[in-house]
PDB file of C-alpha atoms and ligand atoms in Angstrom:
ATOM      1  CA  UNK A   1      13.582 -45.632 -13.317  1.00  0.00           C
ATOM      2  CA  UNK A   2      13.877 -44.099 -16.861  1.00  0.00           C
ATOM      3  CA  UNK A   3      12.394 -40.916 -17.669  1.00  0.00           C
ATOM      4  CA  UNK A   4      10.315 -41.367 -20.845  1.00  0.00           C
ATOM      5  CA  UNK A   5       9.180 -37.768 -20.986  1.00  0.00           C
ATOM      6  CA  UNK A   6      10.816 -35.675 -23.313  1.00  0.00           C
ATOM      7  CA  UNK A   7      13.134 -33.184 -21.840  1.00  0.00           C
ATOM      8  CA  UNK A   8      11.595 -29.719 -22.001  1.00  0.00           C
ATOM      9  CA  UNK A   9      13.268 -27.114 -24.143  1.00  0.00           C
ATOM     10  CA  UNK A  10      13.648 -23.260 -24.138  1.00  0.00           C
ATOM     11  CA  UNK A  11      10.994 -23.328 -26.753  1.00  0.00           C
ATOM     12  CA  UNK A  12       8.479 -24.919 -24.526  1.00  0.00           C
ATOM     13  CA  UNK A  13       9.144 -22.371 -21.788  1.00  0.00           C
ATOM     14  CA  UNK A  14       8.802 -19.512 -24.387  1.00  0.00           C
ATOM     15  CA  UNK A  15       5.377 -20.970 -25.642  1.00  0.00           C
ATOM     16  CA  UNK A  16       3.890 -21.638 -22.277  1.00  0.00           C
ATOM     17  CA  UNK A  17       5.314 -18.923 -20.022  1.00  0.00           C
ATOM     18  CA  UNK A  18       6.209 -15.759 -22.243  1.00  0.00           C
ATOM     19  CA  UNK A  19       2.837 -14.054 -21.716  1.00  0.00           C
ATOM     20  CA  UNK A  20       3.237 -14.577 -17.994  1.00  0.00           C
ATOM     21  CA  UNK A  21       6.797 -13.326 -17.945  1.00  0.00           C
ATOM     22  CA  UNK A  22       5.680 -10.323 -19.974  1.00  0.00           C
ATOM     23  CA  UNK A  23       3.460  -9.141 -17.161  1.00  0.00           C
ATOM     24  CA  UNK A  24       6.507  -8.855 -15.181  1.00  0.00           C
ATOM     25  CA  UNK A  25       8.246  -6.678 -17.849  1.00  0.00           C
ATOM     26  CA  UNK A  26      10.507  -9.459 -19.134  1.00  0.00           C
ATOM     27  CA  UNK A  27      10.851 -10.139 -22.950  1.00  0.00           C
ATOM     28  CA  UNK A  28      11.758 -13.115 -24.939  1.00  0.00           C
ATOM     29  CA  UNK A  29      15.300 -11.938 -25.463  1.00  0.00           C
ATOM     30  CA  UNK A  30      15.953 -11.520 -21.748  1.00  0.00           C
ATOM     31  CA  UNK A  31      14.619 -14.935 -20.998  1.00  0.00           C
ATOM     32  CA  UNK A  32      16.722 -16.458 -23.614  1.00  0.00           C
ATOM     33  CA  UNK A  33      19.924 -14.729 -22.844  1.00  0.00           C
ATOM     34  CA  UNK A  34      19.542 -15.357 -19.190  1.00  0.00           C
ATOM     35  CA  UNK A  35      19.124 -19.061 -19.684  1.00  0.00           C
ATOM     36  CA  UNK A  36      22.126 -19.121 -21.572  1.00  0.00           C
ATOM     37  CA  UNK A  37      24.172 -17.610 -18.739  1.00  0.00           C
ATOM     38  CA  UNK A  38      22.155 -19.485 -16.074  1.00  0.00           C
ATOM     39  CA  UNK A  39      22.642 -23.050 -17.497  1.00  0.00           C
ATOM     40  CA  UNK A  40      26.488 -22.569 -17.564  1.00  0.00           C
ATOM     41  CA  UNK A  41      26.488 -22.086 -13.964  1.00  0.00           C
ATOM     42  CA  UNK A  42      23.689 -24.404 -12.780  1.00  0.00           C
ATOM     43  CA  UNK A  43      21.976 -26.744 -15.037  1.00  0.00           C
ATOM     44  CA  UNK A  44      20.287 -26.937 -18.451  1.00  0.00           C
ATOM     45  CA  UNK A  45      16.902 -28.345 -16.923  1.00  0.00           C
ATOM     46  CA  UNK A  46      14.304 -26.029 -17.859  1.00  0.00           C
ATOM     47  CA  UNK A  47      12.071 -26.995 -14.899  1.00  0.00           C
ATOM     48  CA  UNK A  48      14.921 -25.765 -12.595  1.00  0.00           C
ATOM     49  CA  UNK A  49      15.368 -22.617 -14.632  1.00  0.00           C
ATOM     50  CA  UNK A  50      11.647 -21.910 -14.471  1.00  0.00           C
ATOM     51  CA  UNK A  51      11.623 -22.554 -10.663  1.00  0.00           C
ATOM     52  CA  UNK A  52      14.417 -20.220 -10.311  1.00  0.00           C
ATOM     53  CA  UNK A  53      12.654 -17.525 -12.149  1.00  0.00           C
ATOM     54  CA  UNK A  54       9.509 -17.735 -10.107  1.00  0.00           C
ATOM     55  CA  UNK A  55      11.585 -17.356  -6.875  1.00  0.00           C
ATOM     56  CA  UNK A  56      13.414 -14.360  -8.431  1.00  0.00           C
ATOM     57  CA  UNK A  57      10.123 -12.699  -9.171  1.00  0.00           C
ATOM     58  CA  UNK A  58       8.977 -13.240  -5.619  1.00  0.00           C
ATOM     59  CA  UNK A  59      12.078 -11.682  -4.363  1.00  0.00           C
ATOM     60  CA  UNK A  60      11.882  -8.627  -6.778  1.00  0.00           C
ATOM     61  CA  UNK A  61       8.340  -8.189  -6.043  1.00  0.00           C
ATOM     62  CA  UNK A  62       9.182  -7.831  -2.194  1.00  0.00           C
ATOM     63  CA  UNK A  63      12.048  -5.682  -3.045  1.00  0.00           C
ATOM     64  CA  UNK A  64      10.492  -3.351  -5.342  1.00  0.00           C
ATOM     65  CA  UNK A  65       6.782  -2.917  -4.434  1.00  0.00           C
ATOM     66  CA  UNK A  66       5.696   0.343  -3.055  1.00  0.00           C
ATOM     67  CA  UNK A  67       2.043  -0.532  -2.965  1.00  0.00           C
ATOM     68  CA  UNK A  68       0.887  -3.176  -0.547  1.00  0.00           C
ATOM     69  CA  UNK A  69      -2.095  -4.195  -2.635  1.00  0.00           C
ATOM     70  CA  UNK A  70      -0.051  -4.716  -5.692  1.00  0.00           C
ATOM     71  CA  UNK A  71       2.442  -6.569  -3.855  1.00  0.00           C
ATOM     72  CA  UNK A  72      -0.193  -9.075  -2.645  1.00  0.00           C
ATOM     73  CA  UNK A  73      -1.807  -9.199  -6.146  1.00  0.00           C
ATOM     74  CA  UNK A  74       1.624  -9.977  -8.005  1.00  0.00           C
ATOM     75  CA  UNK A  75       2.528 -12.555  -5.376  1.00  0.00           C
ATOM     76  CA  UNK A  76      -0.834 -14.341  -5.992  1.00  0.00           C
ATOM     77  CA  UNK A  77      -0.101 -14.312  -9.646  1.00  0.00           C
ATOM     78  CA  UNK A  78       3.335 -15.882  -9.300  1.00  0.00           C
ATOM     79  CA  UNK A  79       2.056 -18.582  -6.657  1.00  0.00           C
ATOM     80  CA  UNK A  80      -0.654 -19.376  -8.826  1.00  0.00           C
ATOM     81  CA  UNK A  81       1.848 -20.348 -11.679  1.00  0.00           C
ATOM     82  CA  UNK A  82       4.031 -22.139  -9.259  1.00  0.00           C
ATOM     83  CA  UNK A  83       1.073 -24.207  -7.965  1.00  0.00           C
ATOM     84  CA  UNK A  84       0.032 -25.057 -11.354  1.00  0.00           C
ATOM     85  CA  UNK A  85       3.571 -26.116 -12.393  1.00  0.00           C
ATOM     86  CA  UNK A  86       4.233 -28.222  -9.332  1.00  0.00           C
ATOM     87  CA  UNK A  87       0.808 -30.010  -9.584  1.00  0.00           C
ATOM     88  CA  UNK A  88       0.121 -30.402 -13.301  1.00  0.00           C
ATOM     89  CA  UNK A  89       3.624 -30.671 -14.506  1.00  0.00           C
ATOM     90  CA  UNK A  90       5.619 -32.251 -11.677  1.00  0.00           C
ATOM     91  CA  UNK A  91       2.710 -34.087 -10.204  1.00  0.00           C
ATOM     92  CA  UNK A  92       3.462 -33.058  -6.711  1.00  0.00           C
ATOM     93  CA  UNK A  93       1.074 -31.970  -3.880  1.00  0.00           C
ATOM     94  CA  UNK A  94       2.880 -28.506  -3.227  1.00  0.00           C
ATOM     95  CA  UNK A  95       0.789 -27.920  -0.124  1.00  0.00           C
ATOM     96  CA  UNK A  96       3.322 -25.315   0.930  1.00  0.00           C
ATOM     97  CA  UNK A  97       2.502 -23.340  -2.130  1.00  0.00           C
ATOM     98  CA  UNK A  98      -1.370 -23.611  -1.623  1.00  0.00           C
ATOM     99  CA  UNK A  99      -0.390 -22.284   1.830  1.00  0.00           C
ATOM    100  CA  UNK A 100       1.326 -19.286   0.412  1.00  0.00           C
ATOM    101  CA  UNK A 101      -1.344 -18.750  -2.089  1.00  0.00           C
ATOM    102  CA  UNK A 102      -4.148 -18.695   0.468  1.00  0.00           C
ATOM    103  CA  UNK A 103      -1.986 -16.477   2.852  1.00  0.00           C
ATOM    104  CA  UNK A 104      -1.573 -13.774   0.190  1.00  0.00           C
ATOM    105  CA  UNK A 105      -5.240 -13.880  -0.529  1.00  0.00           C
ATOM    106  CA  UNK A 106      -6.176 -13.514   3.048  1.00  0.00           C
ATOM    107  CA  UNK A 107      -3.758 -10.443   3.548  1.00  0.00           C
ATOM    108  CA  UNK A 108      -4.828  -8.904   0.247  1.00  0.00           C
ATOM    109  CA  UNK A 109      -8.455  -9.096   1.552  1.00  0.00           C
ATOM    110  CA  UNK A 110      -7.602  -7.776   4.876  1.00  0.00           C
ATOM    111  CA  UNK A 111      -5.732  -4.718   3.460  1.00  0.00           C
ATOM    112  CA  UNK A 112      -8.143  -3.847   0.880  1.00  0.00           C
ATOM    113  CA  UNK A 113     -11.422  -3.635   3.053  1.00  0.00           C
ATOM    114  CA  UNK A 114     -12.618  -1.315   5.594  1.00  0.00           C
ATOM    115  CA  UNK A 115     -15.277  -3.830   6.822  1.00  0.00           C
ATOM    116  CA  UNK A 116     -14.798  -6.271   9.533  1.00  0.00           C
ATOM    117  CA  UNK A 117     -14.673  -9.904   8.211  1.00  0.00           C
ATOM    118  CA  UNK A 118     -14.732 -13.474   9.403  1.00  0.00           C
ATOM    119  CA  UNK A 119     -12.959 -16.061   7.267  1.00  0.00           C
ATOM    120  CA  UNK A 120     -14.895 -19.102   6.228  1.00  0.00           C
ATOM    121  CA  UNK A 121     -13.057 -22.294   5.541  1.00  0.00           C
ATOM    122  CA  UNK A 122     -14.035 -24.399   2.463  1.00  0.00           C
ATOM    123  CA  UNK A 123     -12.647 -27.758   2.161  1.00  0.00           C
ATOM    124  CA  UNK A 124     -12.920 -31.010   0.243  1.00  0.00           C
ATOM    125  CA  UNK A 125     -14.303 -34.408   1.260  1.00  0.00           C
ATOM    126  CA  UNK A 126     -11.310 -36.298   0.404  1.00  0.00           C
ATOM    127  CA  UNK A 127      -9.077 -34.863   3.045  1.00  0.00           C
ATOM    128  CA  UNK A 128      -9.493 -36.395   6.554  1.00  0.00           C
ATOM    129  CA  UNK A 129      -7.714 -33.695   8.616  1.00  0.00           C
ATOM    130  CA  UNK A 130      -9.364 -30.921   6.791  1.00  0.00           C
ATOM    131  CA  UNK A 131     -12.975 -31.851   6.180  1.00  0.00           C
ATOM    132  CA  UNK A 132     -14.003 -31.215   9.915  1.00  0.00           C
ATOM    133  CA  UNK A 133     -13.154 -27.563   9.332  1.00  0.00           C
ATOM    134  CA  UNK A 134     -15.815 -27.235   6.474  1.00  0.00           C
ATOM    135  CA  UNK A 135     -17.840 -24.077   6.944  1.00  0.00           C
ATOM    136  CA  UNK A 136     -16.221 -23.028  10.338  1.00  0.00           C
ATOM    137  CA  UNK A 137     -15.713 -19.280  10.693  1.00  0.00           C
ATOM    138  CA  UNK A 138     -12.893 -17.354  12.474  1.00  0.00           C
ATOM    139  CA  UNK A 139     -12.241 -13.698  12.954  1.00  0.00           C
ATOM    140  CA  UNK A 140      -9.800 -12.616  10.105  1.00  0.00           C
ATOM    141  CA  UNK A 141      -7.225 -11.217  12.576  1.00  0.00           C
ATOM    142  CA  UNK A 142      -7.140 -14.442  14.333  1.00  0.00           C
ATOM    143  CA  UNK A 143      -6.280 -16.354  10.969  1.00  0.00           C
ATOM    144  CA  UNK A 144      -3.736 -13.885   9.960  1.00  0.00           C
ATOM    145  CA  UNK A 145      -1.857 -14.473  13.084  1.00  0.00           C
ATOM    146  CA  UNK A 146      -2.311 -18.210  13.023  1.00  0.00           C
ATOM    147  CA  UNK A 147      -3.406 -20.199   9.942  1.00  0.00           C
ATOM    148  CA  UNK A 148      -6.316 -22.767  10.575  1.00  0.00           C
ATOM    149  CA  UNK A 149      -5.743 -25.067   7.651  1.00  0.00           C
ATOM    150  CA  UNK A 150      -3.419 -28.032   8.360  1.00  0.00           C
ATOM    151  CA  UNK A 151      -1.714 -28.153   5.092  1.00  0.00           C
ATOM    152  CA  UNK A 152       0.839 -30.442   6.077  1.00  0.00           C
ATOM    153  CA  UNK A 153      -1.507 -33.155   7.286  1.00  0.00           C
ATOM    154  CA  UNK A 154      -3.906 -32.957   4.147  1.00  0.00           C
ATOM    155  CA  UNK A 155      -4.341 -36.420   2.963  1.00  0.00           C
ATOM    156  CA  UNK A 156      -5.857 -35.210  -0.342  1.00  0.00           C
ATOM    157  CA  UNK A 157      -3.897 -37.189  -3.282  1.00  0.00           C
ATOM    158  CA  UNK A 158      -3.730 -34.261  -5.457  1.00  0.00           C
ATOM    159  CA  UNK A 159      -2.715 -31.771  -2.876  1.00  0.00           C
ATOM    160  CA  UNK A 160      -4.676 -29.632  -0.334  1.00  0.00           C
ATOM    161  CA  UNK A 161      -7.482 -27.803  -2.130  1.00  0.00           C
ATOM    162  CA  UNK A 162      -8.859 -25.958   1.012  1.00  0.00           C
ATOM    163  CA  UNK A 163      -9.469 -22.247   0.696  1.00  0.00           C
ATOM    164  CA  UNK A 164     -10.705 -19.214   2.653  1.00  0.00           C
ATOM    165  CA  UNK A 165     -13.775 -17.178   1.673  1.00  0.00           C
ATOM    166  CA  UNK A 166     -14.842 -14.122   3.432  1.00  0.00           C
ATOM    167  CA  UNK A 167     -17.964 -12.840   5.273  1.00  0.00           C
ATOM    168  CA  UNK A 168     -18.730  -9.276   6.246  1.00  0.00           C
ATOM    169  CA  UNK A 169     -19.965  -8.933   9.875  1.00  0.00           C
ATOM    170  CA  UNK A 170     -23.204  -6.946  10.948  1.00  0.00           C
ATOM    171  CA  UNK A 171     -24.049  -5.499  14.293  1.00  0.00           C
ATOM    172  CA  UNK A 172     -27.509  -5.993  16.231  1.00  0.00           C
ATOM    173  CA  UNK A 173     -29.120  -3.360  13.937  1.00  0.00           C
ATOM    174  CA  UNK A 174     -27.884  -5.086  10.807  1.00  0.00           C
ATOM    175  CA  UNK A 175     -25.416  -2.554   9.865  1.00  0.00           C
ATOM    176  CA  UNK A 176     -21.964  -3.538   8.366  1.00  0.00           C
ATOM    177  CA  UNK A 177     -19.254  -3.395  11.062  1.00  0.00           C
ATOM    178  CA  UNK A 178     -16.304  -1.202  10.108  1.00  0.00           C
ATOM    179  CA  UNK A 179     -12.794  -2.281  10.767  1.00  0.00           C
ATOM    180  CA  UNK A 180     -11.478  -0.890  13.800  1.00  0.00           C
ATOM    181  CA  UNK A 181      -8.058   0.649  13.245  1.00  0.00           C
TER     182      UNK A 181
HETATM  183 ZN1   ZN B 201      -6.600 -29.927   2.654  1.00  0.00          ZN
END
């Protein structure tokens, strides 16, 4: 099979991703010179280089973050870009990235609230293995221990689009329940 798509260039990368890279403190000069070094050792394929940068950002974020909320927020930004790239540019399902994205949103929600929450699953009709979970509720602590969305079995053509939303819990007097420590 021949690849009729034009090979992407460093120009394409700069045009499409520079504003994202800048939010992580990189400038155009950094990216260009890093690519020059990288392609000698690995390949001149821009997609591979971009994927490498995404993974580098994840590692750096894990190594350097001092604030837990900032750590999850930055991870979410990176995984959103990774998901878009895999699905829109490469045409892959990338359910493992959807999983990472949902996981970081879940952890961020748990860390940033002092209320007790339930997780509500939102799914799509075009996935047979996920659709029975539609609207089901689970205590957030349970979902943090064990994910409830079966990402690997999702049959949706464009990739799993199931997400978690959150619901505050109230006691019998209709007062919001605070998180127990
Ligand atoms: Zn699904």
